Every structure is written in structure tokens, then in C-alpha cells.
Amino acid sequence: MQPCVDMTLLDDILAQYPHEEQSLIQVLQDVQRAYNYLPCEVLEKVASELKVPLAKVFSVSTFYKAFSLNPQGKVIIKVCTGTACHIRGATQIIDEVERRLGIKPGETTEDLGFTLHTVNCVGACAMAPVVIVGDKYVGAAKASDMHKYLTVAKGGDNEN
Ligand code: FES
């Protein structure tokens, strides 16, 4: 069976590193960046090219939070659910994002546009509630403003 992912991206990544176990994390970081997740067939080839047991590749892939075995959306939305953010309305923000995108925390929209995650305190409690849309921190976030952030993140106009 042919793989569904573009394996040439992996070839370009592997060409940059010695084919040995010490390269594993760097290769996985580049794979995560290139594919936006760690596709199974890519991990199999990484294991064979770096001569690392597949079980070890999966073990590393699941250990670090920066890696995902499932396709992630182009825009990752992280809603802080730490105490300060929870008290100031994080639940309403999550409800609003769920309603607008039709996904629950940990899920990705079918068009791979967005992934929603909840996270623990991100160290910005004074700005609570905090939402991170892509790489942008939004402080004092309001559920009623989420449509604006989602629209801007998607690259559209800032509509109501
Ligand atoms: S609880 Fe959300 S930033 Fe600290």
C-alpha cells in the first residue's frame, strides 16, 4: 500500500542528520514541523533509517508534549484552564470554541484548520483568562470575542 503522506519531506530531513540514534529527537522535531504531526509511516522509516527500534521511536514520540501522533490543525488553540483562568471564564470560552468549531478539546476540525487544547497555567494569571491562538497570547479573553480571533487566525476578515 502506498503511503498517503509526502515521504520526500522526510528524505530532506534525514539528509541533514547522521543516521544514528542520537539524531532521533532532532529528526522527530523536524518531522513534527514539516507534517504538523508524526505520521505512522514516517515513524517507521525514521526507525529503520536511524536503526532505532520502532518501539523506542513511539516511546519518544508519546513522551514529549510537543509531538503529536494525530494530525493537528494549522492553528492550535490553547485555552488555559488553570485556577485563575477557570474562575474568570475559561469554561465559557471553551464552550464557545466548541460551538463554533464543532470540536472538543483534543480534537481537530475536519478541514485541519483548527485543533483545540486545554492547558494548565501558562504563567500569565494576571491576564486571565488566557487563550493562545497559534502563537498569539490573548489576555482577558472573552467568549463573545472568540469568533474574531478564530476568523483572524484563519486568515479571514474580522467579521461579527
Ligand atoms: S491560570 Fe491561566 S495563566 Fe495562570
PDB file of C-alpha atoms and ligand atoms in Angstrom:
ATOM      1  CA  MET A   1       0.000   0.000   0.000  1.00  0.00           C
ATOM      2  CA  GLN A   2       1.280   3.480  -0.902  1.00  0.00           C
ATOM      3  CA  PRO A   3       1.761   5.893   1.992  1.00  0.00           C
ATOM      4  CA  CYS A   4      -0.650   8.859   1.987  1.00  0.00           C
ATOM      5  CA  VAL A   5       1.965  11.343   3.140  1.00  0.00           C
ATOM      6  CA  ASP A   6       4.703  13.029   1.135  1.00  0.00           C
ATOM      7  CA  MET A   7       7.775  10.988   2.038  1.00  0.00           C
ATOM      8  CA  THR A   8      10.105  13.380   0.202  1.00  0.00           C
ATOM      9  CA  LEU A   9       9.752  15.775   3.156  1.00  0.00           C
ATOM     10  CA  LEU A  10      11.211  13.062   5.360  1.00  0.00           C
ATOM     11  CA  ASP A  11      14.021  12.348   2.896  1.00  0.00           C
ATOM     12  CA  ASP A  12      15.015  16.017   3.047  1.00  0.00           C
ATOM     13  CA  ILE A  13      15.010  15.901   6.864  1.00  0.00           C
ATOM     14  CA  LEU A  14      17.008  12.668   7.078  1.00  0.00           C
ATOM     15  CA  ALA A  15      19.616  14.067   4.687  1.00  0.00           C
ATOM     16  CA  GLN A  16      20.517  16.675   7.312  1.00  0.00           C
ATOM     17  CA  TYR A  17      21.449  14.307  10.128  1.00  0.00           C
ATOM     18  CA  PRO A  18      23.749  11.366  10.778  1.00  0.00           C
ATOM     19  CA  HIS A  19      21.739   8.141  10.580  1.00  0.00           C
ATOM     20  CA  GLU A  20      22.144   7.179  14.223  1.00  0.00           C
ATOM     21  CA  GLU A  21      20.055   7.073  17.391  1.00  0.00           C
ATOM     22  CA  GLN A  22      21.399  10.407  18.678  1.00  0.00           C
ATOM     23  CA  SER A  23      19.600  12.160  15.813  1.00  0.00           C
ATOM     24  CA  LEU A  24      16.189  10.825  16.805  1.00  0.00           C
ATOM     25  CA  ILE A  25      14.759  13.810  18.717  1.00  0.00           C
ATOM     26  CA  GLN A  26      16.006  16.375  16.196  1.00  0.00           C
ATOM     27  CA  VAL A  27      14.563  14.333  13.339  1.00  0.00           C
ATOM     28  CA  LEU A  28      11.222  13.999  15.162  1.00  0.00           C
ATOM     29  CA  GLN A  29      11.139  17.750  15.825  1.00  0.00           C
ATOM     30  CA  ASP A  30      11.678  18.442  12.132  1.00  0.00           C
ATOM     31  CA  VAL A  31       9.063  15.838  11.176  1.00  0.00           C
ATOM     32  CA  GLN A  32       6.545  17.432  13.563  1.00  0.00           C
ATOM     33  CA  ARG A  33       7.233  20.830  11.986  1.00  0.00           C
ATOM     34  CA  ALA A  34       7.079  19.578   8.411  1.00  0.00           C
ATOM     35  CA  TYR A  35       3.953  17.389   8.695  1.00  0.00           C
ATOM     36  CA  ASN A  36       2.313  19.105  11.693  1.00  0.00           C
ATOM     37  CA  TYR A  37       2.253  15.666  13.350  1.00  0.00           C
ATOM     38  CA  LEU A  38       4.175  12.380  13.340  1.00  0.00           C
ATOM     39  CA  PRO A  39       2.607  10.114  10.689  1.00  0.00           C
ATOM     40  CA  CYS A  40       2.939   6.378  11.375  1.00  0.00           C
ATOM     41  CA  GLU A  41       4.567   5.515   8.066  1.00  0.00           C
ATOM     42  CA  VAL A  42       7.103   8.309   8.597  1.00  0.00           C
ATOM     43  CA  LEU A  43       7.984   6.972  12.054  1.00  0.00           C
ATOM     44  CA  GLU A  44       8.532   3.509  10.584  1.00  0.00           C
ATOM     45  CA  LYS A  45      11.012   4.903   8.092  1.00  0.00           C
ATOM     46  CA  VAL A  46      12.715   7.019  10.767  1.00  0.00           C
ATOM     47  CA  ALA A  47      13.169   3.859  12.854  1.00  0.00           C
ATOM     48  CA  SER A  48      14.692   1.896  10.010  1.00  0.00           C
ATOM     49  CA  GLU A  49      16.907   4.724   8.718  1.00  0.00           C
ATOM     50  CA  LEU A  50      18.256   5.639  12.171  1.00  0.00           C
ATOM     51  CA  LYS A  51      18.436   1.959  13.154  1.00  0.00           C
ATOM     52  CA  VAL A  52      16.331   2.558  16.262  1.00  0.00           C
ATOM     53  CA  PRO A  53      13.674   0.041  17.401  1.00  0.00           C
ATOM     54  CA  LEU A  54      10.190   1.235  16.384  1.00  0.00           C
ATOM     55  CA  ALA A  55       9.027   0.838  19.990  1.00  0.00           C
ATOM     56  CA  LYS A  56      11.645   3.374  21.078  1.00  0.00           C
ATOM     57  CA  VAL A  57      10.574   5.820  18.354  1.00  0.00           C
ATOM     58  CA  PHE A  58       6.964   5.569  19.559  1.00  0.00           C
ATOM     59  CA  SER A  59       8.053   5.846  23.166  1.00  0.00           C
ATOM     60  CA  VAL A  60       9.874   9.130  22.471  1.00  0.00           C
ATOM     61  CA  SER A  61       7.003  10.334  20.267  1.00  0.00           C
ATOM     62  CA  THR A  62       4.474   9.885  23.034  1.00  0.00           C
ATOM     63  CA  PHE A  63       6.693  11.144  25.865  1.00  0.00           C
ATOM     64  CA  TYR A  64       7.099  14.736  24.685  1.00  0.00           C
ATOM     65  CA  LYS A  65       4.058  17.005  24.588  1.00  0.00           C
ATOM     66  CA  ALA A  66       5.462  18.821  21.562  1.00  0.00           C
ATOM     67  CA  PHE A  67       4.876  15.706  19.466  1.00  0.00           C
ATOM     68  CA  SER A  68       1.520  14.520  18.225  1.00  0.00           C
ATOM     69  CA  LEU A  69       0.626  11.222  16.597  1.00  0.00           C
ATOM     70  CA  ASN A  70      -2.608  12.699  15.253  1.00  0.00           C
ATOM     71  CA  PRO A  71      -2.932  15.334  12.536  1.00  0.00           C
ATOM     72  CA  GLN A  72      -3.055  18.799  14.092  1.00  0.00           C
ATOM     73  CA  GLY A  73      -4.853  21.825  12.751  1.00  0.00           C
ATOM     74  CA  LYS A  74      -2.982  24.662  11.074  1.00  0.00           C
ATOM     75  CA  VAL A  75      -3.956  26.810  14.056  1.00  0.00           C
ATOM     76  CA  ILE A  76      -3.698  25.363  17.554  1.00  0.00           C
ATOM     77  CA  ILE A  77      -5.970  26.979  20.120  1.00  0.00           C
ATOM     78  CA  LYS A  78      -4.965  26.502  23.735  1.00  0.00           C
ATOM     79  CA  VAL A  79      -7.372  27.584  26.442  1.00  0.00           C
ATOM     80  CA  CYS A  80      -5.787  27.856  29.869  1.00  0.00           C
ATOM     81  CA  THR A  81      -7.822  26.049  32.499  1.00  0.00           C
ATOM     82  CA  GLY A  82      -5.635  26.921  35.477  1.00  0.00           C
ATOM     83  CA  THR A  83      -7.383  28.223  38.578  1.00  0.00           C
ATOM     84  CA  ALA A  84      -7.239  31.946  37.754  1.00  0.00           C
ATOM     85  CA  CYS A  85      -8.464  31.383  34.203  1.00  0.00           C
ATOM     86  CA  HIS A  86     -11.118  28.931  35.335  1.00  0.00           C
ATOM     87  CA  ILE A  87     -12.516  31.464  37.822  1.00  0.00           C
ATOM     88  CA  ARG A  88     -12.587  34.166  35.145  1.00  0.00           C
ATOM     89  CA  GLY A  89     -14.461  32.258  32.483  1.00  0.00           C
ATOM     90  CA  ALA A  90     -12.256  29.657  30.754  1.00  0.00           C
ATOM     91  CA  THR A  91     -15.181  27.229  30.659  1.00  0.00           C
ATOM     92  CA  GLN A  92     -17.364  29.679  28.724  1.00  0.00           C
ATOM     93  CA  ILE A  93     -14.506  30.244  26.272  1.00  0.00           C
ATOM     94  CA  ILE A  94     -14.096  26.513  25.703  1.00  0.00           C
ATOM     95  CA  ASP A  95     -17.866  26.162  25.221  1.00  0.00           C
ATOM     96  CA  GLU A  96     -17.828  28.953  22.635  1.00  0.00           C
ATOM     97  CA  VAL A  97     -14.888  27.496  20.685  1.00  0.00           C
ATOM     98  CA  GLU A  98     -16.513  24.054  20.783  1.00  0.00           C
ATOM     99  CA  ARG A  99     -19.770  25.515  19.499  1.00  0.00           C
ATOM    100  CA  ARG A 100     -18.119  27.493  16.695  1.00  0.00           C
ATOM    101  CA  LEU A 101     -15.739  24.783  15.502  1.00  0.00           C
ATOM    102  CA  GLY A 102     -17.728  21.671  16.378  1.00  0.00           C
ATOM    103  CA  ILE A 103     -14.802  20.064  18.192  1.00  0.00           C
ATOM    104  CA  LYS A 104     -13.954  19.170  21.779  1.00  0.00           C
ATOM    105  CA  PRO A 105     -10.584  19.697  23.483  1.00  0.00           C
ATOM    106  CA  GLY A 106      -8.027  17.361  21.911  1.00  0.00           C
ATOM    107  CA  GLU A 107      -9.878  17.312  18.585  1.00  0.00           C
ATOM    108  CA  THR A 108      -9.139  18.797  15.168  1.00  0.00           C
ATOM    109  CA  THR A 109     -11.607  20.170  12.648  1.00  0.00           C
ATOM    110  CA  GLU A 110     -12.172  18.016   9.563  1.00  0.00           C
ATOM    111  CA  ASP A 111     -10.536  20.603   7.295  1.00  0.00           C
ATOM    112  CA  LEU A 112      -7.445  20.525   9.563  1.00  0.00           C
ATOM    113  CA  GLY A 113      -7.913  24.241  10.174  1.00  0.00           C
ATOM    114  CA  PHE A 114      -8.006  24.172  13.974  1.00  0.00           C
ATOM    115  CA  THR A 115      -7.093  21.990  16.922  1.00  0.00           C
ATOM    116  CA  LEU A 116      -8.419  22.796  20.393  1.00  0.00           C
ATOM    117  CA  HIS A 117      -6.453  22.000  23.531  1.00  0.00           C
ATOM    118  CA  THR A 118      -6.811  22.893  27.168  1.00  0.00           C
ATOM    119  CA  VAL A 119      -3.613  23.616  29.065  1.00  0.00           C
ATOM    120  CA  ASN A 120      -2.592  24.151  32.657  1.00  0.00           C
ATOM    121  CA  CYS A 121      -1.494  27.562  33.924  1.00  0.00           C
ATOM    122  CA  VAL A 122       0.732  29.231  31.350  1.00  0.00           C
ATOM    123  CA  GLY A 123       2.153  31.670  33.892  1.00  0.00           C
ATOM    124  CA  ALA A 124       0.156  34.718  32.841  1.00  0.00           C
ATOM    125  CA  CYS A 125      -2.524  34.648  35.559  1.00  0.00           C
ATOM    126  CA  ALA A 126      -2.666  38.454  35.759  1.00  0.00           C
ATOM    127  CA  MET A 127      -4.071  38.375  32.214  1.00  0.00           C
ATOM    128  CA  ALA A 128      -6.649  35.662  32.977  1.00  0.00           C
ATOM    129  CA  PRO A 129      -8.473  34.225  31.250  1.00  0.00           C
ATOM    130  CA  VAL A 130      -5.769  33.435  28.714  1.00  0.00           C
ATOM    131  CA  VAL A 131      -6.182  31.849  25.302  1.00  0.00           C
ATOM    132  CA  ILE A 132      -3.297  31.141  22.940  1.00  0.00           C
ATOM    133  CA  VAL A 133      -4.338  31.232  19.300  1.00  0.00           C
ATOM    134  CA  GLY A 134      -1.444  29.972  17.209  1.00  0.00           C
ATOM    135  CA  ASP A 135       1.485  31.858  18.749  1.00  0.00           C
ATOM    136  CA  LYS A 136      -0.588  34.839  19.914  1.00  0.00           C
ATOM    137  CA  TYR A 137      -1.473  35.225  23.585  1.00  0.00           C
ATOM    138  CA  VAL A 138      -4.877  36.749  24.207  1.00  0.00           C
ATOM    139  CA  GLY A 139      -5.333  38.095  27.728  1.00  0.00           C
ATOM    140  CA  ALA A 140      -8.634  38.971  29.379  1.00  0.00           C
ATOM    141  CA  ALA A 141     -10.214  36.842  26.680  1.00  0.00           C
ATOM    142  CA  LYS A 142     -13.981  36.862  26.343  1.00  0.00           C
ATOM    143  CA  ALA A 143     -16.119  34.069  24.979  1.00  0.00           C
ATOM    144  CA  SER A 144     -18.002  36.661  22.924  1.00  0.00           C
ATOM    145  CA  ASP A 145     -14.760  37.713  21.176  1.00  0.00           C
ATOM    146  CA  MET A 146     -13.633  34.227  20.189  1.00  0.00           C
ATOM    147  CA  HIS A 147     -15.238  34.472  16.745  1.00  0.00           C
ATOM    148  CA  LYS A 148     -12.909  37.414  15.977  1.00  0.00           C
ATOM    149  CA  TYR A 149      -9.786  35.529  16.973  1.00  0.00           C
ATOM    150  CA  LEU A 150     -10.825  32.446  15.047  1.00  0.00           C
ATOM    151  CA  THR A 151     -11.604  34.467  11.940  1.00  0.00           C
ATOM    152  CA  VAL A 152      -8.296  36.355  12.073  1.00  0.00           C
ATOM    153  CA  ALA A 153      -6.367  33.136  12.749  1.00  0.00           C
ATOM    154  CA  LYS A 154      -7.981  31.535   9.739  1.00  0.00           C
ATOM    155  CA  GLY A 155      -6.801  34.461   7.648  1.00  0.00           C
ATOM    156  CA  GLY A 156     -10.244  35.929   7.047  1.00  0.00           C
ATOM    157  CA  ASP A 157     -11.691  39.337   7.671  1.00  0.00           C
ATOM    158  CA  ASN A 158     -12.650  40.321  11.156  1.00  0.00           C
ATOM    159  CA  GLU A 159     -16.383  39.877  10.812  1.00  0.00           C
ATOM    160  CA  ASN A 160     -19.027  39.768  13.532  1.00  0.00           C
TER     161      ASN A 160
HETATM  162  S1  FES B   1      -4.273  30.079  35.443  1.00  0.00           S
HETATM  163 FE1  FES B   1      -4.301  30.681  33.355  1.00  0.00          FE
HETATM  164  S2  FES B   1      -2.449  31.769  33.169  1.00  0.00           S
HETATM  165 FE2  FES B   1      -2.382  31.050  35.197  1.00  0.00          FE
END
